[in-house]
Amino acid sequence: MTQTSAPRPLLRPVLPSDAAAIGTLLGVLGYPCTREEALARIQRAGPDPRQRVLVADQHGELAGLIAMNVRYSFVHGVDICHIAALVVAPNWQRRGIGQQFLHEAQRWARARNAARIEVASATHRTDAHAFYRRCGYPETGLRFVRRLGDA
């Protein structure tokens, strides 16, 4: 099979046993963490019904992940789905997995009556910016961050 004809991975909820691969995927995104740190994040997000973390599983190999949450926006007066992370492993990119994740995010957000989906992307990730634009996510502003402590 060629890369373009390979079947798309199955999207499924993240499992504690995925922790090592999640740490690697977050590293690709620029947020490296250990297996233990990834496991703690999985365990914290898992029971929260306003959070969802999915992985793209290709016969046991994790090809990517999306983490999202729904929260109320005081400014807009509606619930908003925020994509906190979307990453596809380099050897799986350009096979439709990112679009597959975005379609699932839209389905999940609508099921929770979210009025919109927002995603932030680091300024240096120009390929990601182009991807989001192609998928119908226009750039609407800047985000400013001040760290509080070590986090």
JSON list of C-alpha atoms in Angstrom, two decimals:
[
{"chain": "A", "resi": 1, "resn": "MET", "atom": "CA", "xyz": [0.00, 0.00, 0.00]},
{"chain": "A", "resi": 2, "resn": "THR", "atom": "CA", "xyz": [1.17, 3.51, -0.73]},
{"chain": "A", "resi": 3, "resn": "GLN", "atom": "CA", "xyz": [1.00, 6.24, 1.87]},
{"chain": "A", "resi": 4, "resn": "THR", "atom": "CA", "xyz": [-2.01, 7.82, 0.17]},
{"chain": "A", "resi": 5, "resn": "SER", "atom": "CA", "xyz": [-3.99, 4.56, -0.05]},
{"chain": "A", "resi": 6, "resn": "ALA", "atom": "CA", "xyz": [-3.35, 3.36, 3.50]},
{"chain": "A", "resi": 7, "resn": "PRO", "atom": "CA", "xyz": [-6.53, 3.18, 5.59]},
{"chain": "A", "resi": 8, "resn": "ARG", "atom": "CA", "xyz": [-7.02, 5.98, 8.06]},
{"chain": "A", "resi": 9, "resn": "PRO", "atom": "CA", "xyz": [-6.34, 5.19, 11.69]},
{"chain": "A", "resi": 10, "resn": "LEU", "atom": "CA", "xyz": [-9.19, 4.60, 14.11]},
{"chain": "A", "resi": 11, "resn": "LEU", "atom": "CA", "xyz": [-9.99, 7.57, 16.35]},
{"chain": "A", "resi": 12, "resn": "ARG", "atom": "CA", "xyz": [-10.55, 6.41, 19.91]},
{"chain": "A", "resi": 13, "resn": "PRO", "atom": "CA", "xyz": [-10.40, 7.81, 23.45]},
{"chain": "A", "resi": 14, "resn": "VAL", "atom": "CA", "xyz": [-6.95, 7.97, 24.98]},
{"chain": "A", "resi": 15, "resn": "LEU", "atom": "CA", "xyz": [-6.03, 5.18, 27.41]},
{"chain": "A", "resi": 16, "resn": "PRO", "atom": "CA", "xyz": [-3.55, 5.16, 30.30]},
{"chain": "A", "resi": 17, "resn": "SER", "atom": "CA", "xyz": [-1.50, 2.63, 28.32]},
{"chain": "A", "resi": 18, "resn": "ASP", "atom": "CA", "xyz": [-0.98, 5.33, 25.64]},
{"chain": "A", "resi": 19, "resn": "ALA", "atom": "CA", "xyz": [1.03, 7.54, 28.01]},
{"chain": "A", "resi": 20, "resn": "ALA", "atom": "CA", "xyz": [4.49, 6.94, 26.52]},
{"chain": "A", "resi": 21, "resn": "ALA", "atom": "CA", "xyz": [3.26, 7.63, 22.97]},
{"chain": "A", "resi": 22, "resn": "ILE", "atom": "CA", "xyz": [1.36, 10.70, 24.19]},
{"chain": "A", "resi": 23, "resn": "GLY", "atom": "CA", "xyz": [4.58, 12.07, 25.68]},
{"chain": "A", "resi": 24, "resn": "THR", "atom": "CA", "xyz": [6.29, 11.59, 22.31]},
{"chain": "A", "resi": 25, "resn": "LEU", "atom": "CA", "xyz": [3.43, 13.24, 20.38]},
{"chain": "A", "resi": 26, "resn": "LEU", "atom": "CA", "xyz": [3.36, 16.22, 22.73]},
{"chain": "A", "resi": 27, "resn": "GLY", "atom": "CA", "xyz": [7.10, 16.53, 22.15]},
{"chain": "A", "resi": 28, "resn": "VAL", "atom": "CA", "xyz": [6.46, 16.77, 18.38]},
{"chain": "A", "resi": 29, "resn": "LEU", "atom": "CA", "xyz": [4.07, 19.62, 19.16]},
{"chain": "A", "resi": 30, "resn": "GLY", "atom": "CA", "xyz": [6.76, 21.34, 21.25]},
{"chain": "A", "resi": 31, "resn": "TYR", "atom": "CA", "xyz": [5.54, 20.34, 24.71]},
{"chain": "A", "resi": 32, "resn": "PRO", "atom": "CA", "xyz": [7.68, 17.35, 25.71]},
{"chain": "A", "resi": 33, "resn": "CYS", "atom": "CA", "xyz": [6.72, 15.40, 28.78]},
{"chain": "A", "resi": 34, "resn": "THR", "atom": "CA", "xyz": [7.59, 12.11, 30.41]},
{"chain": "A", "resi": 35, "resn": "ARG", "atom": "CA", "xyz": [5.40, 9.04, 30.36]},
{"chain": "A", "resi": 36, "resn": "GLU", "atom": "CA", "xyz": [4.47, 9.75, 33.99]},
{"chain": "A", "resi": 37, "resn": "GLU", "atom": "CA", "xyz": [3.50, 13.35, 33.21]},
{"chain": "A", "resi": 38, "resn": "ALA", "atom": "CA", "xyz": [1.43, 12.20, 30.24]},
{"chain": "A", "resi": 39, "resn": "LEU", "atom": "CA", "xyz": [-0.27, 9.57, 32.41]},
{"chain": "A", "resi": 40, "resn": "ALA", "atom": "CA", "xyz": [-1.18, 12.21, 35.01]},
{"chain": "A", "resi": 41, "resn": "ARG", "atom": "CA", "xyz": [-2.70, 14.39, 32.27]},
{"chain": "A", "resi": 42, "resn": "ILE", "atom": "CA", "xyz": [-4.69, 11.47, 30.86]},
{"chain": "A", "resi": 43, "resn": "GLN", "atom": "CA", "xyz": [-6.01, 10.60, 34.32]},
{"chain": "A", "resi": 44, "resn": "ARG", "atom": "CA", "xyz": [-6.98, 14.20, 35.06]},
{"chain": "A", "resi": 45, "resn": "ALA", "atom": "CA", "xyz": [-8.76, 14.83, 31.75]},
{"chain": "A", "resi": 46, "resn": "GLY", "atom": "CA", "xyz": [-10.43, 11.41, 31.52]},
{"chain": "A", "resi": 47, "resn": "PRO", "atom": "CA", "xyz": [-13.26, 11.75, 34.04]},
{"chain": "A", "resi": 48, "resn": "ASP", "atom": "CA", "xyz": [-14.12, 15.35, 33.08]},
{"chain": "A", "resi": 49, "resn": "PRO", "atom": "CA", "xyz": [-17.13, 15.32, 30.69]},
{"chain": "A", "resi": 50, "resn": "ARG", "atom": "CA", "xyz": [-16.14, 18.73, 29.32]},
{"chain": "A", "resi": 51, "resn": "GLN", "atom": "CA", "xyz": [-12.76, 17.37, 28.15]},
{"chain": "A", "resi": 52, "resn": "ARG", "atom": "CA", "xyz": [-12.01, 14.91, 25.39]},
{"chain": "A", "resi": 53, "resn": "VAL", "atom": "CA", "xyz": [-8.71, 13.43, 24.28]},
{"chain": "A", "resi": 54, "resn": "LEU", "atom": "CA", "xyz": [-8.66, 11.18, 21.23]},
{"chain": "A", "resi": 55, "resn": "VAL", "atom": "CA", "xyz": [-5.84, 9.35, 19.54]},
{"chain": "A", "resi": 56, "resn": "ALA", "atom": "CA", "xyz": [-5.47, 8.10, 16.00]},
{"chain": "A", "resi": 57, "resn": "ASP", "atom": "CA", "xyz": [-4.63, 4.41, 16.39]},
{"chain": "A", "resi": 58, "resn": "GLN", "atom": "CA", "xyz": [-3.24, 2.49, 13.42]},
{"chain": "A", "resi": 59, "resn": "HIS", "atom": "CA", "xyz": [-2.99, -1.11, 14.62]},
{"chain": "A", "resi": 60, "resn": "GLY", "atom": "CA", "xyz": [-1.44, -0.08, 17.94]},
{"chain": "A", "resi": 61, "resn": "GLU", "atom": "CA", "xyz": [0.73, 2.75, 16.61]},
{"chain": "A", "resi": 62, "resn": "LEU", "atom": "CA", "xyz": [-0.45, 6.20, 17.67]},
{"chain": "A", "resi": 63, "resn": "ALA", "atom": "CA", "xyz": [-0.44, 8.48, 14.65]},
{"chain": "A", "resi": 64, "resn": "GLY", "atom": "CA", "xyz": [-1.74, 11.58, 16.43]},
{"chain": "A", "resi": 65, "resn": "LEU", "atom": "CA", "xyz": [-3.88, 13.11, 19.12]},
{"chain": "A", "resi": 66, "resn": "ILE", "atom": "CA", "xyz": [-6.41, 15.84, 19.68]},
{"chain": "A", "resi": 67, "resn": "ALA", "atom": "CA", "xyz": [-7.28, 17.29, 23.10]},
{"chain": "A", "resi": 68, "resn": "MET", "atom": "CA", "xyz": [-10.29, 19.56, 23.40]},
{"chain": "A", "resi": 69, "resn": "ASN", "atom": "CA", "xyz": [-12.60, 21.01, 25.97]},
{"chain": "A", "resi": 70, "resn": "VAL", "atom": "CA", "xyz": [-15.87, 22.89, 26.09]},
{"chain": "A", "resi": 71, "resn": "ARG", "atom": "CA", "xyz": [-16.15, 25.97, 28.28]},
{"chain": "A", "resi": 72, "resn": "TYR", "atom": "CA", "xyz": [-18.51, 28.89, 28.68]},
{"chain": "A", "resi": 73, "resn": "SER", "atom": "CA", "xyz": [-17.39, 32.16, 27.11]},
{"chain": "A", "resi": 74, "resn": "PHE", "atom": "CA", "xyz": [-18.61, 35.13, 29.11]},
{"chain": "A", "resi": 75, "resn": "VAL", "atom": "CA", "xyz": [-17.70, 37.44, 26.23]},
{"chain": "A", "resi": 76, "resn": "HIS", "atom": "CA", "xyz": [-19.71, 35.52, 23.63]},
{"chain": "A", "resi": 77, "resn": "GLY", "atom": "CA", "xyz": [-22.41, 34.21, 25.97]},
{"chain": "A", "resi": 78, "resn": "VAL", "atom": "CA", "xyz": [-22.12, 30.69, 24.56]},
{"chain": "A", "resi": 79, "resn": "ASP", "atom": "CA", "xyz": [-20.16, 27.51, 25.07]},
{"chain": "A", "resi": 80, "resn": "ILE", "atom": "CA", "xyz": [-17.00, 27.26, 22.97]},
{"chain": "A", "resi": 81, "resn": "CYS", "atom": "CA", "xyz": [-14.95, 24.20, 22.10]},
{"chain": "A", "resi": 82, "resn": "HIS", "atom": "CA", "xyz": [-11.24, 24.88, 22.50]},
{"chain": "A", "resi": 83, "resn": "ILE", "atom": "CA", "xyz": [-8.74, 22.61, 20.77]},
{"chain": "A", "resi": 84, "resn": "ALA", "atom": "CA", "xyz": [-5.86, 22.51, 23.24]},
{"chain": "A", "resi": 85, "resn": "ALA", "atom": "CA", "xyz": [-3.67, 20.20, 21.16]},
{"chain": "A", "resi": 86, "resn": "LEU", "atom": "CA", "xyz": [-3.75, 18.67, 17.71]},
{"chain": "A", "resi": 87, "resn": "VAL", "atom": "CA", "xyz": [-0.68, 16.82, 16.52]},
{"chain": "A", "resi": 88, "resn": "VAL", "atom": "CA", "xyz": [0.00, 14.20, 13.88]},
{"chain": "A", "resi": 89, "resn": "ALA", "atom": "CA", "xyz": [3.25, 12.23, 13.98]},
{"chain": "A", "resi": 90, "resn": "PRO", "atom": "CA", "xyz": [5.61, 13.31, 11.17]},
{"chain": "A", "resi": 91, "resn": "ASN", "atom": "CA", "xyz": [5.44, 9.92, 9.40]},
{"chain": "A", "resi": 92, "resn": "TRP", "atom": "CA", "xyz": [1.62, 10.15, 9.35]},
{"chain": "A", "resi": 93, "resn": "GLN", "atom": "CA", "xyz": [1.20, 13.73, 8.18]},
{"chain": "A", "resi": 94, "resn": "ARG", "atom": "CA", "xyz": [-0.60, 14.65, 4.95]},
{"chain": "A", "resi": 95, "resn": "ARG", "atom": "CA", "xyz": [-2.85, 11.59, 5.06]},
{"chain": "A", "resi": 96, "resn": "GLY", "atom": "CA", "xyz": [-6.05, 13.29, 6.23]},
{"chain": "A", "resi": 97, "resn": "ILE", "atom": "CA", "xyz": [-5.68, 12.52, 9.93]},
{"chain": "A", "resi": 98, "resn": "GLY", "atom": "CA", "xyz": [-5.71, 16.18, 10.97]},
{"chain": "A", "resi": 99, "resn": "GLN", "atom": "CA", "xyz": [-8.93, 16.72, 9.01]},
{"chain": "A", "resi": 100, "resn": "GLN", "atom": "CA", "xyz": [-10.34, 13.57, 10.57]},
{"chain": "A", "resi": 101, "resn": "PHE", "atom": "CA", "xyz": [-9.61, 15.04, 14.02]},
{"chain": "A", "resi": 102, "resn": "LEU", "atom": "CA", "xyz": [-11.22, 18.37, 13.11]},
{"chain": "A", "resi": 103, "resn": "HIS", "atom": "CA", "xyz": [-14.37, 16.66, 11.83]},
{"chain": "A", "resi": 104, "resn": "GLU", "atom": "CA", "xyz": [-14.63, 14.73, 15.09]},
{"chain": "A", "resi": 105, "resn": "ALA", "atom": "CA", "xyz": [-14.05, 17.95, 17.07]},
{"chain": "A", "resi": 106, "resn": "GLN", "atom": "CA", "xyz": [-16.93, 19.57, 15.19]},
{"chain": "A", "resi": 107, "resn": "ARG", "atom": "CA", "xyz": [-19.21, 16.60, 15.82]},
{"chain": "A", "resi": 108, "resn": "TRP", "atom": "CA", "xyz": [-18.32, 16.51, 19.53]},
{"chain": "A", "resi": 109, "resn": "ALA", "atom": "CA", "xyz": [-18.68, 20.28, 19.93]},
{"chain": "A", "resi": 110, "resn": "ARG", "atom": "CA", "xyz": [-22.10, 20.32, 18.26]},
{"chain": "A", "resi": 111, "resn": "ALA", "atom": "CA", "xyz": [-23.28, 17.46, 20.48]},
{"chain": "A", "resi": 112, "resn": "ARG", "atom": "CA", "xyz": [-22.41, 19.68, 23.47]},
{"chain": "A", "resi": 113, "resn": "ASN", "atom": "CA", "xyz": [-24.15, 22.73, 21.99]},
{"chain": "A", "resi": 114, "resn": "ALA", "atom": "CA", "xyz": [-20.91, 24.64, 21.51]},
{"chain": "A", "resi": 115, "resn": "ALA", "atom": "CA", "xyz": [-21.37, 27.58, 19.17]},
{"chain": "A", "resi": 116, "resn": "ARG", "atom": "CA", "xyz": [-17.84, 27.63, 17.81]},
{"chain": "A", "resi": 117, "resn": "ILE", "atom": "CA", "xyz": [-14.44, 25.97, 17.87]},
{"chain": "A", "resi": 118, "resn": "GLU", "atom": "CA", "xyz": [-11.26, 27.87, 18.63]},
{"chain": "A", "resi": 119, "resn": "VAL", "atom": "CA", "xyz": [-7.67, 26.74, 18.25]},
{"chain": "A", "resi": 120, "resn": "ALA", "atom": "CA", "xyz": [-4.43, 28.53, 19.09]},
{"chain": "A", "resi": 121, "resn": "SER", "atom": "CA", "xyz": [-1.20, 27.81, 17.27]},
{"chain": "A", "resi": 122, "resn": "ALA", "atom": "CA", "xyz": [2.35, 28.92, 18.04]},
{"chain": "A", "resi": 123, "resn": "THR", "atom": "CA", "xyz": [3.55, 31.71, 15.76]},
{"chain": "A", "resi": 124, "resn": "HIS", "atom": "CA", "xyz": [6.38, 29.60, 14.29]},
{"chain": "A", "resi": 125, "resn": "ARG", "atom": "CA", "xyz": [4.03, 26.78, 13.19]},
{"chain": "A", "resi": 126, "resn": "THR", "atom": "CA", "xyz": [3.27, 28.24, 9.77]},
{"chain": "A", "resi": 127, "resn": "ASP", "atom": "CA", "xyz": [2.41, 24.84, 8.26]},
{"chain": "A", "resi": 128, "resn": "ALA", "atom": "CA", "xyz": [-0.25, 24.41, 10.95]},
{"chain": "A", "resi": 129, "resn": "HIS", "atom": "CA", "xyz": [-1.61, 27.90, 10.24]},
{"chain": "A", "resi": 130, "resn": "ALA", "atom": "CA", "xyz": [-1.99, 27.02, 6.55]},
{"chain": "A", "resi": 131, "resn": "PHE", "atom": "CA", "xyz": [-3.70, 23.73, 7.50]},
{"chain": "A", "resi": 132, "resn": "TYR", "atom": "CA", "xyz": [-6.25, 25.47, 9.73]},
{"chain": "A", "resi": 133, "resn": "ARG", "atom": "CA", "xyz": [-6.99, 28.07, 7.06]},
{"chain": "A", "resi": 134, "resn": "ARG", "atom": "CA", "xyz": [-7.55, 25.33, 4.47]},
{"chain": "A", "resi": 135, "resn": "CYS", "atom": "CA", "xyz": [-9.96, 23.67, 6.90]},
{"chain": "A", "resi": 136, "resn": "GLY", "atom": "CA", "xyz": [-12.04, 26.84, 7.36]},
{"chain": "A", "resi": 137, "resn": "TYR", "atom": "CA", "xyz": [-10.46, 28.29, 10.49]},
{"chain": "A", "resi": 138, "resn": "PRO", "atom": "CA", "xyz": [-9.51, 31.91, 9.72]},
{"chain": "A", "resi": 139, "resn": "GLU", "atom": "CA", "xyz": [-7.01, 33.78, 11.85]},
{"chain": "A", "resi": 140, "resn": "THR", "atom": "CA", "xyz": [-8.91, 36.13, 14.17]},
{"chain": "A", "resi": 141, "resn": "GLY", "atom": "CA", "xyz": [-6.41, 37.56, 16.62]},
{"chain": "A", "resi": 142, "resn": "LEU", "atom": "CA", "xyz": [-3.42, 37.14, 18.87]},
{"chain": "A", "resi": 143, "resn": "ARG", "atom": "CA", "xyz": [-3.05, 35.40, 22.20]},
{"chain": "A", "resi": 144, "resn": "PHE", "atom": "CA", "xyz": [-0.90, 36.79, 24.99]},
{"chain": "A", "resi": 145, "resn": "VAL", "atom": "CA", "xyz": [0.34, 34.57, 27.80]},
{"chain": "A", "resi": 146, "resn": "ARG", "atom": "CA", "xyz": [1.90, 35.32, 31.17]},
{"chain": "A", "resi": 147, "resn": "ARG", "atom": "CA", "xyz": [3.25, 32.33, 33.05]},
{"chain": "A", "resi": 148, "resn": "LEU", "atom": "CA", "xyz": [2.47, 31.95, 36.73]},
{"chain": "A", "resi": 149, "resn": "GLY", "atom": "CA", "xyz": [5.20, 29.93, 38.35]},
{"chain": "A", "resi": 150, "resn": "ASP", "atom": "CA", "xyz": [6.80, 26.96, 36.61]},
{"chain": "A", "resi": 151, "resn": "ALA", "atom": "CA", "xyz": [3.74, 25.75, 34.70]}
]
